[in-house]
């Protein structure tokens, strides 16, 4: 039964496999197989989101970005709790969770969202997220497909990384994934501006992004572009610009 | 106890050792011991191929057996080696007369008191991971059903070893990926710090970092870590050529 599912999924992946890794196709196949509105695959280590391997659309990209920025959401929970995390109705949940994640996700049109750990044996790599515009639970069939899909995705990531030179992220992953390097560049800059550790700088950057309703990567890009500086008197724009110029920089789907 | 009962008990016991982090040597030692208990054999031993493809003695039911297996590897001839190379069972019902295949091994086995041998592959589909050697004090064929029972025990161990290896490889690759991502994060942070301190863009910062690492024979990630943790003042870095 599981073998049959796996065969079907591998066939779907093979149909469009170009040269290199199928990760660009991987998320599309995830959404297709499970009949969802969209899917995303996120790498997580030590409970901390590290980046996105792929997403099918802007909403699933937002679901991943929110979790990266906020450190909460279905993927983070699926990874930490080592089990499927199911929210069939995000607007009317049976369990109150993800206070910062929920609002922007609902606004973007997420009705139901599901997270599945990405793992091979006891090794956990991240999580697969699926979302549907309409609220409603997964059928048994969809749930079973999602589990096999998460397994196939985990294998695909490992196979891709297995060929990489030591100390480097595989080229195939680097080419398709979004690891938000700008956030770390900005952390380094802010650390120098405030004379604090990079970990502390990242907290300040996160706080700034959150309080301004900005995506972390966009706040970081402002720092790197030297349009935003941090100092002990509070954050400020060196060149004041009209707020309207930054319209659309927030968490809304662009 | 009936042999079937003993075999069933042995299989359950082997399966029971297959917890998440089991020890391969312990599993194989149990397998060798149970072969002697359940089957009508004088001694049992297991060899597994290492990463280099060469066989190694992993477990033996007795010291005599272990020495004989070591001899087999040293002499580069014997039933276990043939079995591993071909992936097929190899049998010699009388080492005293039918020793043409392995003259040195047969002489040594007879000296150790064994007159017949059966080697069974540890194989799953196309992958042969090693071989199980069963030695008898008497010449002759194995008792009916014993070969099948021994193969069943070997199969359980083979599946366990292969899944153990796959899990280990997955863990190593995942650790490498995490390590690579960590290195990359540290380098980006150092780029940002240098860019801010020296009023450069990211590309120039990276050039500085790379040049300094190269001329001081440092790993880029180690240098970056020194920069962000303040062990190396940014101004000490070799400047870019003007």
Coordinates of C-alpha atoms in Angstrom, one line a residue:
Chain A
X1 CA 0.0 0.0 0.0
X2 CA 2.7 2.5 1.0
X3 CA 4.9 1.0 -1.7
X4 CA 2.1 1.7 -4.3
X5 CA 1.9 5.3 -3.1
X6 CA 5.6 5.7 -3.2
X7 CA 5.7 4.4 -6.8
X8 CA 3.0 6.8 -7.9
X9 CA 4.8 9.8 -6.3
X10 CA 8.2 8.8 -7.8
X11 CA 6.6 8.5 -11.2
X12 CA 5.1 12.0 -10.9
X13 CA 8.5 13.3 -9.9
X14 CA 10.3 11.5 -12.7
X15 CA 7.8 12.8 -15.4
X16 CA 9.3 16.3 -15.1
X17 CA 12.7 15.7 -13.8
X18 CA 15.1 17.9 -15.6
X19 CA 18.9 17.8 -15.1
X20 CA 19.9 18.0 -11.4
X21 CA 17.7 17.9 -8.4
X22 CA 13.9 17.6 -8.6
X23 CA 13.5 19.9 -5.7
X24 CA 11.9 22.6 -7.9
X25 CA 9.3 20.1 -8.8
X26 CA 9.2 18.5 -5.4
X27 CA 6.8 21.0 -3.8
X28 CA 4.5 21.0 -6.9
X29 CA 4.3 17.2 -6.6
X30 CA 3.6 17.4 -2.9
X31 CA 0.6 19.7 -3.5
X32 CA -0.6 17.7 -6.5
X33 CA -0.4 14.3 -4.7
X34 CA -2.2 15.5 -1.6
X35 CA -4.7 17.7 -3.5
X36 CA -3.8 20.8 -1.6
X37 CA -3.6 24.5 -2.6
X38 CA 0.1 24.6 -2.0
X39 CA 3.1 23.1 -0.3
X40 CA 6.5 24.1 1.0
X41 CA 9.6 22.3 2.3
X42 CA 11.6 23.8 5.1
X43 CA 14.9 22.9 6.5
X44 CA 15.1 23.0 10.3
X45 CA 18.0 22.2 12.7
X46 CA 17.9 22.3 16.4
X47 CA 14.3 23.5 16.3
X48 CA 15.4 26.6 14.3
X49 CA 14.2 27.2 10.7
X50 CA 17.2 27.4 8.4
X51 CA 15.6 28.1 5.1
X52 CA 13.2 27.0 2.5
X53 CA 14.0 24.3 -0.1
X54 CA 10.9 25.0 -2.2
X55 CA 7.5 26.5 -2.2
X56 CA 4.7 26.2 -4.8
X57 CA 3.2 29.7 -4.6
X58 CA 3.3 33.0 -2.8
X59 CA 1.0 31.8 0.0
X60 CA 3.2 28.8 0.8
X61 CA 6.2 31.0 0.6
X62 CA 4.6 33.3 3.1
X63 CA 3.8 30.3 5.4
X64 CA 7.5 29.4 5.4
X65 CA 8.7 33.0 5.8
X66 CA 6.4 33.6 8.8
X67 CA 7.8 30.6 10.5
X68 CA 11.4 31.6 9.7
X69 CA 10.7 35.1 11.1
X70 CA 8.6 34.2 14.1
X71 CA 10.0 30.7 15.0
X72 CA 6.5 29.3 15.3
X73 CA 4.0 27.5 13.1
X74 CA 3.0 24.1 11.9
X75 CA 6.4 23.1 10.5
X76 CA 8.3 24.2 13.6
X77 CA 5.9 22.2 15.7
X78 CA 6.0 19.2 13.4
X79 CA 9.8 19.2 13.7
X80 CA 9.9 19.8 17.4
X81 CA 7.2 17.4 18.3
X82 CA 8.2 14.8 15.8
X83 CA 4.7 14.2 14.5
X84 CA 2.1 15.5 12.0
X85 CA 0.6 18.8 13.2
X86 CA -2.9 19.4 11.8
X87 CA -4.9 22.6 11.8
X88 CA -8.0 22.0 9.8
X89 CA -9.5 25.4 10.5
X90 CA -6.9 28.1 11.2
X91 CA -9.6 30.8 11.7
X92 CA -11.5 28.7 14.2
X93 CA -8.9 26.5 15.8
X94 CA -9.8 24.0 18.5
X95 CA -6.4 24.8 20.1
X96 CA -5.0 28.3 20.5
X97 CA -1.5 28.3 19.1
X98 CA 0.9 30.3 16.9
X99 CA -0.4 33.8 18.0
X100 CA 1.9 35.7 15.7
X101 CA 1.7 33.3 12.8
X102 CA -2.1 33.0 12.6
X103 CA -3.2 36.5 11.7
X104 CA -1.0 37.1 8.7
X105 CA -1.6 33.5 7.5
X106 CA -5.4 33.9 7.6
X107 CA -5.1 37.3 5.9
X108 CA -3.2 35.6 3.1
X109 CA -6.0 33.1 2.6
X110 CA -4.8 30.1 4.5
X111 CA -7.9 28.1 5.6
X112 CA -6.2 24.9 6.8
X113 CA -2.5 24.2 7.3
X114 CA -0.7 20.9 8.0
X115 CA 2.9 20.2 9.0
X116 CA 4.8 16.8 8.6
X117 CA 8.3 16.1 9.9
X118 CA 10.9 15.5 7.2
X119 CA 12.8 12.5 8.4
X120 CA 14.9 9.5 7.5
X121 CA 14.9 7.0 10.3
X122 CA 15.7 8.9 13.4
X123 CA 17.2 11.8 11.5
X124 CA 15.1 14.9 11.2
X125 CA 15.8 17.5 8.5
X126 CA 12.9 19.8 8.6
X127 CA 9.2 19.8 7.7
X128 CA 6.8 19.7 4.9
X129 CA 3.9 22.1 5.0
X130 CA 0.6 21.8 3.1
X131 CA -2.1 24.4 3.0
X132 CA -5.6 24.6 1.7
X133 CA -7.5 27.8 1.0
X134 CA -10.7 26.2 2.4
X135 CA -10.9 25.0 6.0
X136 CA -11.3 21.2 6.5
X137 CA -9.5 18.1 7.7
X138 CA -7.2 15.9 5.6
X139 CA -8.8 12.7 4.4
X140 CA -7.1 9.5 5.5
X141 CA -5.9 9.1 1.9
X142 CA -4.4 12.6 1.9
X143 CA -2.8 12.0 5.3
X144 CA -1.2 8.8 4.1
X145 CA 0.0 10.5 0.9
X146 CA 1.5 13.3 2.8
X147 CA 3.5 10.9 5.0
X148 CA 5.0 9.2 2.0
X149 CA 5.6 12.5 0.3
X150 CA 7.5 13.8 3.4
X151 CA 9.6 10.6 3.3
X152 CA 10.4 11.0 -0.4
X153 CA 11.2 14.7 0.1
X154 CA 13.6 13.9 3.0
X155 CA 15.4 11.3 0.8
X156 CA 15.7 13.8 -2.0
X157 CA 17.3 16.4 0.2
X158 CA 19.8 13.9 1.6
X159 CA 20.6 12.6 -1.8
X160 CA 21.2 16.1 -3.1
X161 CA 23.5 17.0 -0.1
X162 CA 25.3 13.6 -0.2
X163 CA 27.3 14.7 -3.2
X164 CA 28.4 18.1 -1.8
X165 CA 32.1 18.9 -1.0
X166 CA 32.7 18.9 2.8
X167 CA 31.6 22.1 4.5
X168 CA 29.4 23.2 1.6
X169 CA 25.7 23.1 0.9
X170 CA 25.0 21.1 -2.3
X171 CA 24.9 23.3 -5.4
X172 CA 21.5 21.7 -6.3
X173 CA 20.1 22.9 -2.9
X174 CA 21.8 26.2 -3.0
X175 CA 20.3 26.9 -6.4
X176 CA 16.7 26.3 -5.5
X177 CA 16.6 27.0 -1.7
X178 CA 16.1 30.3 0.1
X179 CA 18.4 30.5 3.0
X180 CA 17.9 34.2 3.8
X181 CA 21.6 35.1 3.8
X182 CA 20.7 38.8 3.8
X183 CA 19.3 38.4 7.4
X184 CA 22.8 37.2 8.6
X185 CA 24.6 40.0 6.7
X186 CA 22.3 42.5 8.4
X187 CA 22.9 40.8 11.8
X188 CA 26.7 41.3 11.3
X189 CA 26.1 45.0 10.4
X190 CA 23.8 45.7 13.3
X191 CA 26.2 43.9 15.7
X192 CA 28.9 46.4 14.6
X193 CA 26.5 49.3 14.9
X194 CA 25.5 48.4 18.4
X195 CA 28.7 46.8 19.5
X196 CA 26.8 43.7 20.5
X197 CA 26.9 40.0 19.6
X198 CA 25.4 38.8 16.3
X199 CA 22.8 36.8 18.3
X200 CA 21.7 40.0 20.1
X201 CA 21.8 41.9 16.8
X202 CA 19.4 39.4 15.3
X203 CA 17.0 39.8 18.2
X204 CA 17.0 43.5 17.7
X205 CA 16.4 43.1 13.9
X206 CA 13.6 40.6 14.5
X207 CA 12.0 43.0 17.1
X208 CA 12.2 45.9 14.6
X209 CA 10.7 43.8 11.8
X210 CA 7.9 42.5 14.0
X211 CA 6.9 45.8 15.4
X212 CA 6.9 47.4 11.9
X213 CA 5.0 44.5 10.4
X214 CA 7.9 43.9 8.0
X215 CA 9.2 40.6 6.8
X216 CA 12.6 40.0 8.5
X217 CA 14.4 39.7 5.1
X218 CA 13.0 43.0 4.1
X219 CA 14.1 44.8 7.3
X220 CA 17.5 43.1 6.8
X221 CA 17.7 44.3 3.2
X222 CA 17.0 47.9 4.4
X223 CA 20.0 47.5 6.8
X224 CA 22.3 46.1 4.1
X225 CA 21.2 48.9 1.7
X226 CA 22.1 51.4 4.5
X227 CA 18.6 52.8 4.6
X228 CA 18.2 51.6 8.2
X229 CA 20.7 51.9 11.1
X230 CA 20.5 50.7 14.6
X231 CA 21.9 52.7 17.5
X232 CA 21.3 52.9 21.2
X233 CA 18.8 55.8 20.8
X234 CA 16.6 53.5 18.8
X235 CA 16.3 52.5 15.2
X236 CA 16.2 55.2 12.6
X237 CA 16.3 55.8 8.9
X238 CA 19.4 57.7 8.0
X239 CA 17.6 59.2 5.0
X240 CA 14.0 59.7 6.0
X241 CA 11.7 58.4 3.3
X242 CA 7.9 58.6 3.0
X243 CA 6.3 55.5 4.5
X244 CA 4.4 55.0 1.3
X245 CA 7.6 54.2 -0.5
X246 CA 7.8 51.0 1.6
X247 CA 4.2 50.0 0.9
X248 CA 4.0 46.3 0.2
X249 CA 7.1 45.5 2.2
X250 CA 5.1 43.9 4.9
X251 CA 4.0 40.3 5.4
X252 CA 1.2 40.6 2.9
X253 CA 1.6 38.5 -0.2
X254 CA 3.4 40.7 -2.7
Chain B
X1 CA 13.0 -28.0 23.0
X2 CA 12.0 -28.6 19.3
X3 CA 14.3 -27.0 16.8
X4 CA 11.4 -25.0 15.3
X5 CA 10.8 -23.5 18.8
X6 CA 14.4 -22.8 19.3
X7 CA 14.6 -21.1 15.9
X8 CA 11.5 -19.0 16.6
X9 CA 13.0 -18.0 19.9
X10 CA 16.3 -17.1 18.2
X11 CA 14.5 -15.0 15.6
X12 CA 12.5 -13.1 18.2
X13 CA 15.6 -12.5 20.2
X14 CA 17.5 -11.1 17.2
X15 CA 14.6 -8.9 16.4
X16 CA 14.5 -7.7 20.0
X17 CA 18.1 -6.5 19.8
X18 CA 17.2 -4.2 16.8
X19 CA 16.5 -1.2 18.9
X20 CA 17.2 2.2 17.4
X21 CA 20.9 2.3 18.4
X22 CA 21.9 -1.4 18.5
X23 CA 25.4 -2.6 18.4
X24 CA 26.3 -4.5 15.3
X25 CA 29.0 -6.7 16.9
X26 CA 26.6 -7.7 19.7
X27 CA 23.9 -8.6 17.1
X28 CA 26.4 -10.8 15.1
X29 CA 27.8 -12.4 18.2
X30 CA 24.3 -13.4 19.3
X31 CA 23.6 -14.7 15.8
X32 CA 26.8 -16.9 15.9
X33 CA 25.9 -18.3 19.3
X34 CA 22.3 -19.0 18.3
X35 CA 23.4 -20.9 15.2
X36 CA 25.3 -23.2 17.5
X37 CA 22.4 -23.6 19.8
X38 CA 19.7 -24.1 17.2
X39 CA 21.5 -25.8 14.4
X40 CA 23.5 -29.0 14.5
X41 CA 26.8 -27.2 14.0
X42 CA 30.1 -27.2 15.9
X43 CA 30.9 -23.6 15.4
X44 CA 29.7 -20.5 13.6
X45 CA 31.3 -17.2 12.5
X46 CA 30.4 -14.1 10.6
X47 CA 32.4 -11.9 8.3
X48 CA 31.3 -8.5 7.1
X49 CA 32.7 -6.4 4.3
X50 CA 34.1 -3.0 5.4
X51 CA 33.8 0.2 3.5
X52 CA 36.8 -0.9 1.4
X53 CA 34.9 -4.0 0.3
X54 CA 37.3 -6.3 2.2
X55 CA 35.9 -8.9 4.6
X56 CA 36.6 -8.7 8.3
X57 CA 35.9 -11.3 11.0
X58 CA 33.1 -9.8 13.1
X59 CA 31.9 -12.6 15.4
X60 CA 32.7 -16.2 16.2
X61 CA 31.1 -18.7 18.5
X62 CA 34.6 -19.9 19.7
X63 CA 38.2 -18.8 19.7
X64 CA 39.2 -21.7 17.5
X65 CA 36.6 -20.5 15.0
X66 CA 37.9 -17.0 15.1
X67 CA 41.5 -18.1 14.4
X68 CA 40.3 -20.3 11.5
X69 CA 38.4 -17.4 10.0
X70 CA 41.4 -15.1 10.4
X71 CA 43.5 -17.7 8.7
X72 CA 41.0 -17.9 5.8
X73 CA 41.3 -14.1 5.3
X74 CA 45.1 -14.2 5.5
X75 CA 45.4 -17.2 3.1
X76 CA 42.8 -15.5 0.8
X77 CA 41.0 -18.7 0.2
X78 CA 38.1 -20.5 1.7
X79 CA 34.3 -21.0 1.6
X80 CA 33.4 -17.7 3.3
X81 CA 35.4 -15.7 0.7
X82 CA 33.9 -17.7 -2.2
X83 CA 30.4 -17.2 -0.8
X84 CA 30.9 -13.5 -0.4
X85 CA 32.3 -13.0 -3.9
X86 CA 29.6 -15.0 -5.6
X87 CA 26.7 -14.2 -3.3
X88 CA 25.8 -17.9 -3.4
X89 CA 25.9 -20.6 -0.7
X90 CA 29.1 -22.6 -0.7
X91 CA 29.4 -26.1 0.8
X92 CA 32.1 -28.7 1.3
X93 CA 30.7 -31.9 2.8
X94 CA 34.2 -33.4 3.4
X95 CA 37.2 -31.2 3.7
X96 CA 39.5 -34.2 3.9
X97 CA 38.7 -35.4 0.4
X98 CA 37.2 -32.4 -1.5
X99 CA 39.8 -29.9 -0.5
X100 CA 41.0 -29.0 -4.0
X101 CA 39.4 -25.6 -3.9
X102 CA 41.2 -24.4 -0.8
X103 CA 44.2 -26.6 0.0
X104 CA 45.6 -24.4 2.7
X105 CA 42.3 -23.6 4.3
X106 CA 41.2 -27.2 4.4
X107 CA 44.4 -28.4 6.1
X108 CA 43.9 -25.7 8.8
X109 CA 40.2 -26.5 9.3
X110 CA 41.0 -30.2 9.7
X111 CA 43.7 -29.3 12.2
X112 CA 41.1 -27.3 14.1
X113 CA 38.9 -30.4 14.2
X114 CA 36.3 -29.5 11.5
X115 CA 35.4 -31.8 8.7
X116 CA 32.7 -30.0 6.8
X117 CA 31.6 -26.5 6.1
X118 CA 28.6 -24.5 4.9
X119 CA 28.9 -20.8 4.0
X120 CA 25.7 -18.7 3.5
X121 CA 25.6 -15.2 2.0
X122 CA 24.3 -12.3 4.0
X123 CA 22.5 -10.7 1.1
X124 CA 19.5 -8.5 0.4
X125 CA 18.6 -8.3 -3.2
X126 CA 21.8 -7.2 -5.0
X127 CA 23.8 -6.2 -1.9
X128 CA 26.0 -8.8 -0.3
X129 CA 27.2 -7.5 3.1
X130 CA 29.1 -10.6 4.3
X131 CA 28.8 -14.3 5.0
X132 CA 27.9 -16.7 7.7
X133 CA 30.2 -19.7 8.2
X134 CA 29.0 -22.9 9.8
X135 CA 31.5 -25.6 10.6
X136 CA 30.8 -29.3 11.6
X137 CA 33.0 -31.7 13.4
X138 CA 31.7 -34.6 11.3
X139 CA 31.7 -34.8 7.5
X140 CA 28.4 -34.9 5.6
X141 CA 25.5 -32.7 4.6
X142 CA 23.7 -30.4 7.0
X143 CA 20.5 -31.8 8.6
X144 CA 17.4 -31.1 6.4
X145 CA 16.0 -27.7 7.2
X146 CA 19.1 -26.4 8.9
X147 CA 20.3 -24.5 5.8
X148 CA 17.0 -22.7 5.5
X149 CA 16.9 -22.0 9.3
X150 CA 20.5 -20.6 9.1
X151 CA 19.7 -18.5 6.1
X152 CA 16.6 -17.1 7.9
X153 CA 18.8 -16.0 10.8
X154 CA 21.4 -14.5 8.4
X155 CA 18.6 -12.6 6.6
X156 CA 17.3 -11.0 9.8
X157 CA 20.8 -9.8 10.6
X158 CA 21.4 -8.6 7.0
X159 CA 18.3 -6.4 7.0
X160 CA 19.3 -5.0 10.4
X161 CA 22.8 -4.1 9.3
X162 CA 21.6 -2.5 6.1
X163 CA 19.0 -0.3 7.8
X164 CA 21.6 0.5 10.5
X165 CA 24.0 1.7 7.8
X166 CA 21.3 3.7 5.9
X167 CA 20.4 5.5 9.2
X168 CA 24.0 6.2 10.0
X169 CA 24.6 7.6 6.5
X170 CA 21.5 9.8 6.7
X171 CA 22.7 11.2 10.0
X172 CA 26.2 12.0 8.7
X173 CA 24.8 13.8 5.6
X174 CA 22.3 15.7 7.7
X175 CA 25.1 16.8 10.1
X176 CA 27.2 17.9 7.1
X177 CA 24.3 19.9 5.8
X178 CA 23.7 21.6 9.2
X179 CA 27.4 22.3 9.5
X180 CA 27.6 23.7 6.0
X181 CA 24.6 26.0 6.7
X182 CA 26.2 27.1 10.0
X183 CA 29.5 27.9 8.2
X184 CA 27.6 29.9 5.6
X185 CA 25.7 31.9 8.3
X186 CA 28.9 32.8 10.1
X187 CA 30.5 33.9 6.9
X188 CA 27.5 36.1 6.0
X189 CA 27.6 37.6 9.5
X190 CA 31.3 38.4 9.3
X191 CA 30.7 40.0 5.8
X192 CA 28.1 42.2 7.4
X193 CA 30.3 43.2 10.3
X194 CA 33.3 44.0 8.0
X195 CA 31.0 45.9 5.6
X196 CA 29.8 48.1 8.5
X197 CA 33.2 48.7 10.1
X198 CA 35.1 49.4 6.9
X199 CA 32.2 51.0 5.0
X200 CA 32.3 48.5 2.2
X201 CA 29.7 46.6 0.3
X202 CA 29.1 42.8 0.8
X203 CA 31.2 41.8 -2.2
X204 CA 34.2 43.9 -1.1
X205 CA 33.8 42.5 2.5
X206 CA 33.8 39.0 1.1
X207 CA 37.0 39.7 -0.9
X208 CA 38.7 40.9 2.2
X209 CA 37.7 37.9 4.2
X210 CA 38.7 35.5 1.5
X211 CA 42.1 37.2 0.8
X212 CA 42.9 37.2 4.5
X213 CA 41.9 33.5 4.9
X214 CA 44.1 32.6 1.9
X215 CA 47.2 34.6 2.9
X216 CA 47.0 33.4 6.5
X217 CA 46.1 29.8 5.6
X218 CA 42.9 29.9 7.6
X219 CA 39.6 28.2 6.9
X220 CA 37.1 30.9 5.8
X221 CA 34.5 29.8 8.4
X222 CA 37.1 29.8 11.2
X223 CA 38.3 33.3 10.3
X224 CA 34.6 34.5 10.0
X225 CA 34.0 33.1 13.5
X226 CA 37.0 34.9 14.9
X227 CA 35.7 38.2 13.4
X228 CA 32.2 37.9 14.7
X229 CA 33.3 36.8 18.1
X230 CA 35.7 39.7 18.4
X231 CA 38.8 37.7 18.5
X232 CA 40.1 39.4 15.5
X233 CA 39.7 43.2 15.0
X234 CA 38.3 44.1 11.7
X235 CA 41.1 46.6 11.1
X236 CA 43.7 43.8 11.4
X237 CA 42.4 42.2 8.2
X238 CA 44.5 42.6 5.1
X239 CA 43.1 45.5 3.1
X240 CA 41.9 45.3 -0.4
X241 CA 44.5 46.4 -3.0
X242 CA 43.7 49.9 -4.0

